[in-house]
Short mmCIF file of C-alpha atoms in Angstrom, two decimals:
data_model
loop_
_atom_site.label_atom_id
_atom_site.label_comp_id
_atom_site.label_asym_id
_atom_site.label_seq_id
_atom_site.Cartn_x
_atom_site.Cartn_y
_atom_site.Cartn_z
CA MET A 1 0.00 0.00 0.00
CA ASN A 2 2.12 2.86 -1.29
CA LYS A 3 -0.52 5.51 -1.69
CA ILE A 4 -1.81 8.24 0.59
CA LEU A 5 -4.96 6.83 2.13
CA THR A 6 -8.06 9.01 2.00
CA LYS A 7 -9.91 10.02 5.14
CA GLU A 8 -12.53 7.34 4.46
CA GLU A 9 -9.94 4.61 3.81
CA ALA A 10 -8.04 5.50 6.99
CA LYS A 11 -11.23 5.49 9.08
CA LYS A 12 -12.25 2.12 7.70
CA ILE A 13 -8.96 0.56 8.86
CA ILE A 14 -9.11 2.25 12.28
CA ASP A 15 -12.74 1.17 12.81
CA LYS A 16 -11.80 -2.39 11.88
CA VAL A 17 -8.99 -2.40 14.46
CA LEU A 18 -11.27 -1.01 17.17
CA ALA A 19 -13.87 -3.67 16.40
CA PHE A 20 -11.32 -6.35 17.35
CA SER A 21 -10.73 -4.76 20.77
CA LYS A 22 -11.42 -6.53 24.06
CA ALA A 23 -9.66 -3.85 26.11
CA ASP A 24 -11.23 -1.21 28.34
CA GLU A 25 -9.95 1.46 25.95
CA MET A 26 -8.07 1.38 22.67
CA SER A 27 -6.43 4.00 20.47
CA VAL A 28 -5.02 3.69 16.95
CA ALA A 29 -2.49 5.83 15.08
CA LEU A 30 -2.17 5.28 11.35
CA SER A 31 0.28 7.02 9.01
CA GLY A 32 2.04 6.59 5.72
CA GLY A 33 3.31 8.18 2.56
CA ARG A 34 6.32 8.81 0.39
CA THR A 35 9.69 10.38 1.18
CA GLY A 36 12.22 11.30 -1.49
CA ASN A 37 15.67 12.87 -1.37
CA ILE A 38 18.75 13.89 -3.26
CA ARG A 39 22.16 14.58 -1.71
CA TYR A 40 25.26 16.06 -3.31
CA ALA A 41 28.78 17.02 -2.25
CA ARG A 42 31.85 18.29 -4.09
CA ASN A 43 29.52 19.38 -6.91
CA SER A 44 28.40 15.82 -7.56
CA VAL A 45 25.27 13.89 -6.60
CA SER A 46 26.16 11.14 -4.15
CA THR A 47 22.79 9.60 -3.27
CA SER A 48 19.15 9.88 -4.23
CA GLY A 49 16.12 7.77 -3.56
CA GLU A 50 12.49 7.38 -2.71
CA SER A 51 10.82 5.28 -0.04
CA TYR A 52 7.24 4.42 0.83
CA ASP A 53 6.02 3.46 4.26
CA GLN A 54 2.82 2.66 6.14
CA SER A 55 2.56 2.13 9.87
CA LEU A 56 -0.19 1.39 12.34
CA ALA A 57 0.18 1.53 16.12
CA VAL A 58 -2.41 0.06 18.49
CA THR A 59 -2.54 0.97 22.18
CA ALA A 60 -4.69 -1.20 24.43
CA VAL A 61 -5.62 -0.18 27.99
CA PHE A 62 -6.86 -2.22 30.95
CA GLY A 63 -7.46 0.02 33.94
CA LYS A 64 -4.22 2.00 34.19
CA ARG A 65 -2.12 -0.55 32.31
CA SER A 66 -1.34 0.05 28.65
CA GLY A 67 0.54 -1.69 25.87
CA THR A 68 1.35 -0.76 22.29
CA ALA A 69 2.05 -2.89 19.22
CA THR A 70 2.85 -1.73 15.68
CA ILE A 71 2.49 -3.28 12.23
CA ASN A 72 2.72 -2.36 8.55
CA GLU A 73 0.42 -5.04 7.14
CA PHE A 74 -3.27 -4.17 7.07
CA ASP A 75 -5.07 -7.43 6.23
CA ASP A 76 -7.69 -8.53 8.77
CA ALA A 77 -5.62 -11.35 10.29
CA SER A 78 -2.61 -9.08 10.82
CA LEU A 79 -4.74 -6.33 12.34
CA GLU A 80 -6.40 -8.70 14.79
CA LYS A 81 -3.04 -10.25 15.71
CA THR A 82 -1.68 -6.75 16.48
CA VAL A 83 -4.68 -5.93 18.67
CA ARG A 84 -4.18 -9.17 20.64
CA ARG A 85 -0.47 -8.40 21.02
CA ALA A 86 -1.19 -4.90 22.36
CA GLU A 87 -3.69 -6.35 24.83
CA GLU A 88 -1.19 -8.99 25.94
CA ILE A 89 1.47 -6.33 26.57
CA ALA A 90 -1.05 -4.16 28.45
CA ARG A 91 -1.97 -6.98 30.84
CA LEU A 92 1.73 -7.49 31.67
CA ALA A 93 2.53 -3.79 32.06
CA PRO A 94 2.76 -2.05 35.43
CA GLU A 95 0.06 0.46 36.29
CA ASN A 96 0.69 4.05 35.25
CA PRO A 97 -0.45 6.21 38.20
CA GLU A 98 -0.69 9.21 35.86
CA TYR A 99 -2.78 7.54 33.17
CA MET A 100 -5.65 9.68 31.88
CA PRO A 101 -8.76 8.22 30.19
CA MET A 102 -8.85 8.73 26.42
CA LEU A 103 -10.59 11.72 24.94
CA GLY A 104 -13.94 11.53 23.16
CA PRO A 105 -14.70 13.18 19.79
CA GLN A 106 -12.83 16.44 19.12
CA THR A 107 -13.11 19.27 16.58
CA TYR A 108 -9.93 19.94 14.61
CA ILE A 109 -8.92 22.92 12.51
CA GLU A 110 -8.34 21.96 8.88
CA ALA A 111 -5.21 23.76 7.66
CA PRO A 112 -3.70 23.87 4.13
CA THR A 113 -0.87 21.44 4.95
CA PHE A 114 -0.99 19.59 1.62
CA ALA A 115 0.25 20.90 -1.74
CA ASP A 116 -0.10 18.92 -4.96
CA SER A 117 3.10 20.53 -6.26
CA THR A 118 5.10 18.83 -3.49
CA ALA A 119 3.20 15.54 -3.72
CA ASN A 120 4.06 15.41 -7.44
CA ILE A 121 7.83 15.76 -7.00
CA ASP A 122 9.66 13.09 -8.99
CA PRO A 123 13.33 12.15 -9.62
CA ASP A 124 13.49 14.59 -12.55
CA TYR A 125 12.49 17.47 -10.27
CA ARG A 126 15.12 16.51 -7.69
CA ALA A 127 17.82 16.24 -10.35
CA LYS A 128 16.92 19.70 -11.69
CA ALA A 129 16.90 21.16 -8.15
CA ALA A 130 20.40 19.77 -7.57
CA PHE A 131 21.61 20.98 -10.99
CA ASP A 132 20.31 24.51 -10.31
CA SER A 133 22.43 24.53 -7.16
CA ILE A 134 25.57 22.80 -8.41
CA GLU A 135 25.98 24.53 -11.80
CA PRO A 136 26.40 28.16 -10.58
CA CYS A 137 28.92 26.98 -7.94
CA SER A 138 30.89 24.96 -10.45
CA LYS A 139 31.08 27.93 -12.83
CA LYS A 140 32.63 30.12 -10.12
CA GLY A 141 35.09 27.54 -8.82
CA LEU A 142 33.05 26.97 -5.64
CA THR A 143 32.12 23.67 -4.05
CA ALA A 144 28.50 22.85 -3.19
CA ALA A 145 27.15 20.32 -0.70
CA GLY A 146 23.39 20.16 -0.38
CA TYR A 147 20.43 18.03 0.60
CA LEU A 148 16.80 18.13 -0.50
CA GLU A 149 14.12 15.98 1.13
CA ASP A 150 10.46 15.96 0.19
CA SER A 151 7.55 14.09 1.70
CA ALA A 152 3.86 13.58 1.10
CA GLY A 153 1.75 11.61 3.51
CA TYR A 154 -1.15 11.30 5.88
CA SER A 155 -1.78 10.79 9.56
CA ALA A 156 -4.95 9.51 11.21
CA ILE A 157 -5.90 8.85 14.82
CA GLY A 158 -8.92 7.20 16.39
CA ASN A 159 -10.04 5.57 19.62
CA SER A 160 -12.78 3.50 21.21
CA LYS A 161 -14.48 6.63 22.60
CA GLY A 162 -15.32 7.95 19.14
CA LEU A 163 -12.36 10.28 18.55
CA PHE A 164 -11.16 10.50 14.96
CA GLY A 165 -8.77 12.85 13.20
CA TYR A 166 -7.23 12.87 9.75
CA ASN A 167 -4.66 15.09 8.07
CA LYS A 168 -2.60 14.85 4.92
CA SER A 169 0.48 16.99 4.51
CA THR A 170 3.49 17.68 2.35
CA SER A 171 6.88 19.18 3.13
CA VAL A 172 10.14 19.99 1.42
CA ASP A 173 13.41 20.82 3.18
CA PHE A 174 16.53 22.11 1.46
CA SER A 175 19.93 23.07 2.82
CA ILE A 176 23.07 24.15 0.98
CA THR A 177 26.64 24.78 2.11
CA VAL A 178 29.07 26.40 -0.33
CA ARG A 179 32.84 26.46 0.20
CA THR A 180 35.60 28.34 -1.60
CA ALA A 181 38.29 26.27 -3.34
CA ASP A 182 40.77 26.90 -0.51
CA GLY A 183 38.19 25.86 2.09
CA LEU A 184 38.53 29.15 3.98
CA GLY A 185 35.20 30.67 2.92
CA SER A 186 31.85 29.09 3.72
CA GLY A 187 28.24 30.11 3.13
CA TYR A 188 24.94 28.52 4.04
CA ALA A 189 21.23 28.77 3.31
CA ILE A 190 18.23 26.70 4.41
CA ARG A 191 14.61 26.60 3.26
CA ASP A 192 11.49 24.65 4.20
CA PHE A 193 7.95 24.78 2.81
CA ASN A 194 4.77 22.78 2.49
CA ASP A 195 4.47 24.00 -1.11
CA VAL A 196 7.58 23.34 -3.22
CA SER A 197 6.57 26.01 -5.75
CA LYS A 198 7.89 28.51 -3.19
CA LEU A 199 11.36 26.93 -3.29
CA SER A 200 14.19 28.08 -5.56
CA THR A 201 17.34 26.07 -4.94
CA LYS A 202 19.15 28.47 -7.28
CA GLN A 203 18.18 31.54 -5.23
CA ALA A 204 19.13 29.87 -1.94
CA THR A 205 22.45 28.73 -3.43
CA GLU A 206 23.25 32.24 -4.68
CA ILE A 207 22.98 33.55 -1.12
CA ALA A 208 25.29 30.79 0.14
CA MET A 209 27.73 31.54 -2.70
CA GLN A 210 27.85 35.23 -1.82
CA LYS A 211 28.57 34.39 1.81
CA ALA A 212 31.27 31.88 0.88
CA LEU A 213 33.09 34.35 -1.37
CA ALA A 214 32.75 37.16 1.19
CA SER A 215 33.94 35.10 4.17
CA SER A 216 37.24 33.71 2.87
CA ALA A 217 39.69 36.14 4.47
CA ALA A 218 38.32 36.19 8.01
CA LYS A 219 39.98 38.38 10.64
CA ALA A 220 40.11 37.61 14.33
CA LEU A 221 38.18 39.89 16.68
CA GLU A 222 38.53 39.79 20.44
CA PRO A 223 35.77 37.82 22.19
CA GLY A 224 33.38 39.93 24.27
CA LYS A 225 29.93 41.47 24.18
CA TYR A 226 28.79 42.69 20.77
CA THR A 227 25.71 44.00 19.06
CA VAL A 228 24.68 41.16 16.75
CA ILE A 229 22.23 40.69 13.93
CA LEU A 230 21.01 37.11 14.05
CA GLU A 231 19.54 35.77 10.86
CA PRO A 232 16.56 33.44 11.47
CA ALA A 233 18.83 30.40 10.94
CA ALA A 234 21.01 31.72 13.78
CA SER A 235 18.27 32.32 16.35
CA ILE A 236 15.81 29.51 15.60
CA ASP A 237 17.51 26.85 17.74
CA LEU A 238 17.71 29.09 20.80
CA LEU A 239 14.09 30.17 20.36
CA GLN A 240 12.88 26.60 19.85
CA ASN A 241 14.76 25.48 22.95
CA MET A 242 13.00 28.22 24.92
CA MET A 243 9.57 27.24 23.59
CA ARG A 244 10.23 23.59 24.41
CA SER A 245 10.99 24.66 27.99
CA MET A 246 7.54 26.16 28.65
CA ASP A 247 6.13 23.05 30.30
CA ALA A 248 3.87 23.76 33.28
CA ARG A 249 4.92 20.78 35.39
CA ASN A 250 8.62 21.57 35.09
CA ALA A 251 7.83 25.13 36.17
CA ASP A 252 5.60 24.03 39.07
CA GLU A 253 8.20 21.54 40.30
CA GLY A 254 11.08 24.04 40.23
CA ARG A 255 13.01 22.72 37.23
CA SER A 256 12.42 25.53 34.74
CA PHE A 257 13.31 29.11 33.86
CA LEU A 258 9.65 29.78 34.68
CA SER A 259 10.06 28.52 38.27
CA LYS A 260 10.15 30.97 41.15
CA LYS A 261 12.61 30.47 43.98
CA GLY A 262 10.68 29.17 46.97
CA GLY A 263 7.79 27.92 44.82
CA GLY A 264 5.32 29.13 42.24
CA THR A 265 5.80 30.07 38.61
CA ARG A 266 6.41 33.20 36.57
CA LEU A 267 3.28 32.77 34.46
CA GLY A 268 1.81 36.25 33.97
CA GLU A 269 5.13 38.02 34.57
CA LYS A 270 6.92 40.26 32.09
CA LEU A 271 10.17 38.41 31.33
CA PHE A 272 11.04 39.89 27.94
CA ASP A 273 11.20 43.14 26.00
CA GLU A 274 7.66 44.42 25.47
CA ARG A 275 8.04 44.00 21.69
CA VAL A 276 8.31 40.22 22.07
CA ASN A 277 5.12 38.50 20.91
CA ILE A 278 5.14 34.75 20.26
CA TYR A 279 2.06 32.73 19.40
CA SER A 280 1.03 29.58 17.54
CA ASP A 281 -1.68 29.25 14.91
CA PRO A 282 -2.17 25.89 13.15
CA SER A 283 -4.08 27.55 10.30
CA ASN A 284 -1.40 30.15 9.50
CA ILE A 285 -0.95 30.08 5.73
CA GLU A 286 2.89 30.23 5.96
CA ILE A 287 3.35 27.42 8.50
CA PRO A 288 0.14 25.35 8.50
CA VAL A 289 0.12 22.27 10.74
CA SER A 290 -2.20 19.41 11.53
CA GLY A 291 -5.14 20.29 13.77
CA PHE A 292 -4.21 17.47 16.17
CA GLY A 293 -0.45 17.97 16.16
CA GLY A 294 2.00 15.31 15.11
CA GLY A 295 0.28 15.15 11.73
CA GLY A 296 3.03 16.64 9.62
CA GLY A 297 4.25 20.13 8.85
CA GLY A 298 5.49 21.06 12.31
CA ARG A 299 9.01 20.84 13.76
CA MET A 300 8.36 21.45 17.43
CA GLY A 301 6.76 18.05 17.94
CA GLY A 302 4.78 16.79 20.88
CA GLY A 303 1.26 17.33 22.07
CA GLY A 304 -0.66 15.66 19.27
CA SER A 305 -0.59 11.90 19.96
CA ASP A 306 -3.31 12.04 22.64
CA GLY A 307 -5.71 13.77 20.25
CA ARG A 308 -5.84 17.24 21.79
CA PRO A 309 -6.64 19.93 19.22
CA GLN A 310 -4.03 22.46 18.18
CA GLU A 311 -5.50 25.96 18.60
CA LYS A 312 -4.37 29.51 18.09
CA ILE A 313 -2.74 30.50 21.37
CA SER A 314 -0.57 33.33 22.65
CA TRP A 315 2.52 32.21 24.57
CA ILE A 316 4.29 35.54 25.10
CA GLU A 317 2.38 38.82 24.70
CA ASN A 318 4.13 42.19 24.96
CA GLY A 319 6.93 40.44 26.86
CA VAL A 320 4.55 38.76 29.33
CA VAL A 321 4.34 34.95 29.67
CA LYS A 322 0.65 34.34 28.90
CA ASN A 323 0.47 30.54 28.64
CA VAL A 324 2.40 27.38 29.36
CA TYR A 325 1.56 23.89 28.15
CA TYR A 326 0.27 21.01 30.23
CA SER A 327 0.10 17.26 30.03
CA ARG A 328 -3.48 16.11 30.55
CA PHE A 329 -2.54 14.60 33.92
CA TRP A 330 -0.93 17.79 35.21
CA ALA A 331 -3.77 19.98 33.92
CA ASP A 332 -6.30 17.73 35.71
CA LYS A 333 -4.26 17.91 38.91
CA LYS A 334 -4.14 21.72 38.70
CA GLY A 335 -7.74 22.14 37.55
CA VAL A 336 -6.85 24.00 34.33
CA LYS A 337 -7.23 23.47 30.58
CA ALA A 338 -4.84 20.89 29.14
CA VAL A 339 -3.02 23.08 26.60
CA PRO A 340 -0.75 21.02 24.29
CA PRO A 341 2.66 22.29 23.15
CA PRO A 342 2.67 23.99 19.74
CA SER A 343 3.69 22.22 16.54
CA GLY A 344 5.31 25.47 15.41
CA PHE A 345 5.37 29.09 16.54
CA ILE A 346 5.28 32.59 15.11
CA MET A 347 7.38 35.43 16.49
CA ALA A 348 5.99 38.76 15.38
CA GLY A 349 8.59 41.10 13.90
CA GLY A 350 8.99 44.46 12.26
CA THR A 351 8.88 45.78 8.71
CA GLU A 352 12.62 46.11 8.07
CA SER A 353 14.59 43.78 5.83
CA LEU A 354 17.88 42.20 6.89
CA ALA A 355 19.64 44.83 4.74
CA ASP A 356 17.77 47.59 6.63
CA LEU A 357 18.93 46.18 9.97
CA ILE A 358 22.53 46.17 8.74
CA LYS A 359 22.23 49.76 7.47
CA GLY A 360 21.01 50.87 10.88
CA THR A 361 23.94 49.33 12.76
CA GLU A 362 26.91 51.50 13.76
CA LYS A 363 29.06 48.56 14.94
CA GLY A 364 28.08 44.93 15.12
CA ILE A 365 28.40 41.36 13.89
CA LEU A 366 26.16 39.55 11.40
CA VAL A 367 25.66 35.86 12.23
CA THR A 368 24.45 33.51 9.48
CA ARG A 369 23.81 30.52 11.70
CA MET A 370 24.83 28.64 14.85
CA TRP A 371 25.54 24.99 15.47
CA TYR A 372 26.68 22.48 18.08
CA ILE A 373 24.39 24.14 20.63
CA ARG A 374 24.46 22.59 24.10
CA ALA A 375 22.70 23.45 27.36
CA VAL A 376 24.83 24.92 30.14
CA ASP A 377 22.11 25.73 32.72
CA PRO A 378 18.50 24.59 32.15
CA GLN A 379 17.10 26.92 34.81
CA THR A 380 18.41 30.07 33.13
CA LEU A 381 18.35 28.52 29.63
CA LEU A 382 22.03 29.35 29.21
CA TYR A 383 23.40 27.73 26.05
CA THR A 384 26.76 27.52 24.37
CA GLY A 385 27.54 26.92 20.71
CA LEU A 386 29.46 28.19 17.69
CA THR A 387 28.82 30.56 14.82
CA ARG A 388 29.34 29.10 11.35
CA ASP A 389 29.21 29.60 7.58
CA GLY A 390 29.52 33.37 7.32
CA THR A 391 30.17 35.74 10.24
CA PHE A 392 30.79 39.39 9.35
CA TYR A 393 31.80 42.67 11.02
CA ILE A 394 29.47 45.62 10.43
CA GLU A 395 30.60 49.23 10.71
CA LYS A 396 28.62 52.38 9.88
CA GLY A 397 25.82 50.38 8.28
CA GLN A 398 28.02 48.30 5.99
CA ILE A 399 29.56 44.83 6.09
CA LYS A 400 33.28 45.62 6.32
CA PHE A 401 35.00 42.24 6.52
CA PRO A 402 34.50 38.60 7.54
CA VAL A 403 35.49 37.58 11.05
CA LYS A 404 36.62 34.30 12.56
CA ASN A 405 33.87 32.30 14.19
CA PHE A 406 33.07 32.61 17.87
CA ARG A 407 31.87 30.39 20.68
CA PHE A 408 28.89 32.04 22.35
CA ASN A 409 27.41 31.73 25.84
CA GLU A 410 23.93 33.17 25.85
CA SER A 411 20.37 32.64 27.02
CA PRO A 412 17.35 33.38 24.82
CA ILE A 413 15.80 35.01 27.91
CA ILE A 414 18.63 37.55 28.17
CA MET A 415 18.77 37.83 24.37
CA LEU A 416 15.09 38.83 24.18
CA ASN A 417 15.63 41.45 26.87
CA ASN A 418 18.47 42.99 24.87
CA LEU A 419 16.36 43.39 21.75
CA GLU A 420 17.15 46.45 19.63
CA ALA A 421 15.22 45.77 16.42
CA MET A 422 13.43 43.05 14.45
CA GLY A 423 12.94 42.47 10.75
CA VAL A 424 10.25 40.77 8.70
CA PRO A 425 9.55 37.20 9.90
CA THR A 426 10.48 34.39 7.52
CA ARG A 427 9.82 30.65 7.64
CA ILE A 428 12.55 28.57 9.24
CA GLY A 429 12.24 25.08 10.72
CA GLY A 430 8.46 25.09 10.54
CA CYS A 431 8.26 28.40 12.42
CA LEU A 432 8.10 32.09 11.47
CA VAL A 433 11.01 34.05 12.94
CA PRO A 434 12.32 37.57 12.20
CA PRO A 435 16.00 38.53 11.95
CA LEU A 436 16.92 39.95 15.37
CA LYS A 437 19.25 42.77 16.32
CA ILE A 438 20.54 42.13 19.85
CA ARG A 439 22.89 44.21 22.02
CA ASP A 440 25.49 42.78 24.41
CA PHE A 441 25.49 39.27 22.94
CA THR A 442 28.23 37.26 24.65
CA PHE A 443 31.02 35.72 22.58
CA SER A 444 33.31 33.84 24.96
CA SER A 445 36.13 32.62 22.69
CA LEU A 446 37.28 32.22 19.09
CA SER A 447 36.83 29.18 16.85
CA ASP A 448 39.15 28.32 13.96
CA ALA A 449 36.50 26.30 12.13
CA VAL A 450 34.83 27.93 9.10
#
């Protein structure tokens, strides 16, 4: 079964599984689709391929004991065998004191997560996408290494209490690194979309080429605190790490940046610059996601497998923490709504372009991206990592020269309090994030890597 099942076909299989159930409760997760890719390095394609997959997971529950079994064959005998296996595992499992009964029917937002253009990608398209990236590099004596991955699939969930959800989605991810012949200059660009018609591998590669050529004679600057302009690819990891840390239980139990010393949380407090507004909206046209989370399109993950709807929700409003997310158990314990984590988020920005931000900077450093990010202190969200693939010194509104890469030690909490300006948000990693101009960003040492 290599096709994308329709809503009706998926429901038929899920209903058949549930009909075999002898458990107190049963849930089913069904997904499948196609994934294709092409990879190249040293201006030559190294691998390409296409794979098809279908998977069904059955979770059986007796009291507070649960067991899960998975299968990729959907004939009646195989389905019944999987149900019996899940029930067998459940009977042997220890009780989960935090188990919550399954949800009944839910209403889900239907977002435009599927694009025919992406679903119709074939090997010819991938070859052309790679060619459009490799050829301009080859002509200028530059070396390209890139990867394109596209997917088209569906996700469906159902349970014995009448819940059912279905979503089909597409995605395409592209990244390109360009190096100069001597290996001393490096540039990078990354793109992701649901609709591949929005992707130009040539345009993304041209940006990476410019950065590679411009970064080849890097000078060393002293580590210290600098005004920085972080492109979305530079700030996304820090921002995602912050959003993943907004769990209510961690805050309530004193393990989070949202915990107060001596007890309590900082929900409702102003922790950021008043211009910071972060929200999620599954129906946003730029980053649409499944109405029940986990159904494709999002990068944040989490929150969707239990069937809770994804809704438009404000997380940070005018610098104030407005919401945190809850597991169903913790929400029940606290007597509040069980808000799931977002599948993606939107950080509101300004109207300036990246070029405008550079023009308005007297002295600063432009950072293309960061990597090798590691947590130093979870309670202050202090992280360390390295700049990479194009770091430049700005003076009097112009990029003056490339600089050697730095190790940074910084927290997104401090970073969003030192906000000077924001540009127009762009899609990155399934989120919408603006370029950010930050003062007093801490670079702790130099890095010789390009």
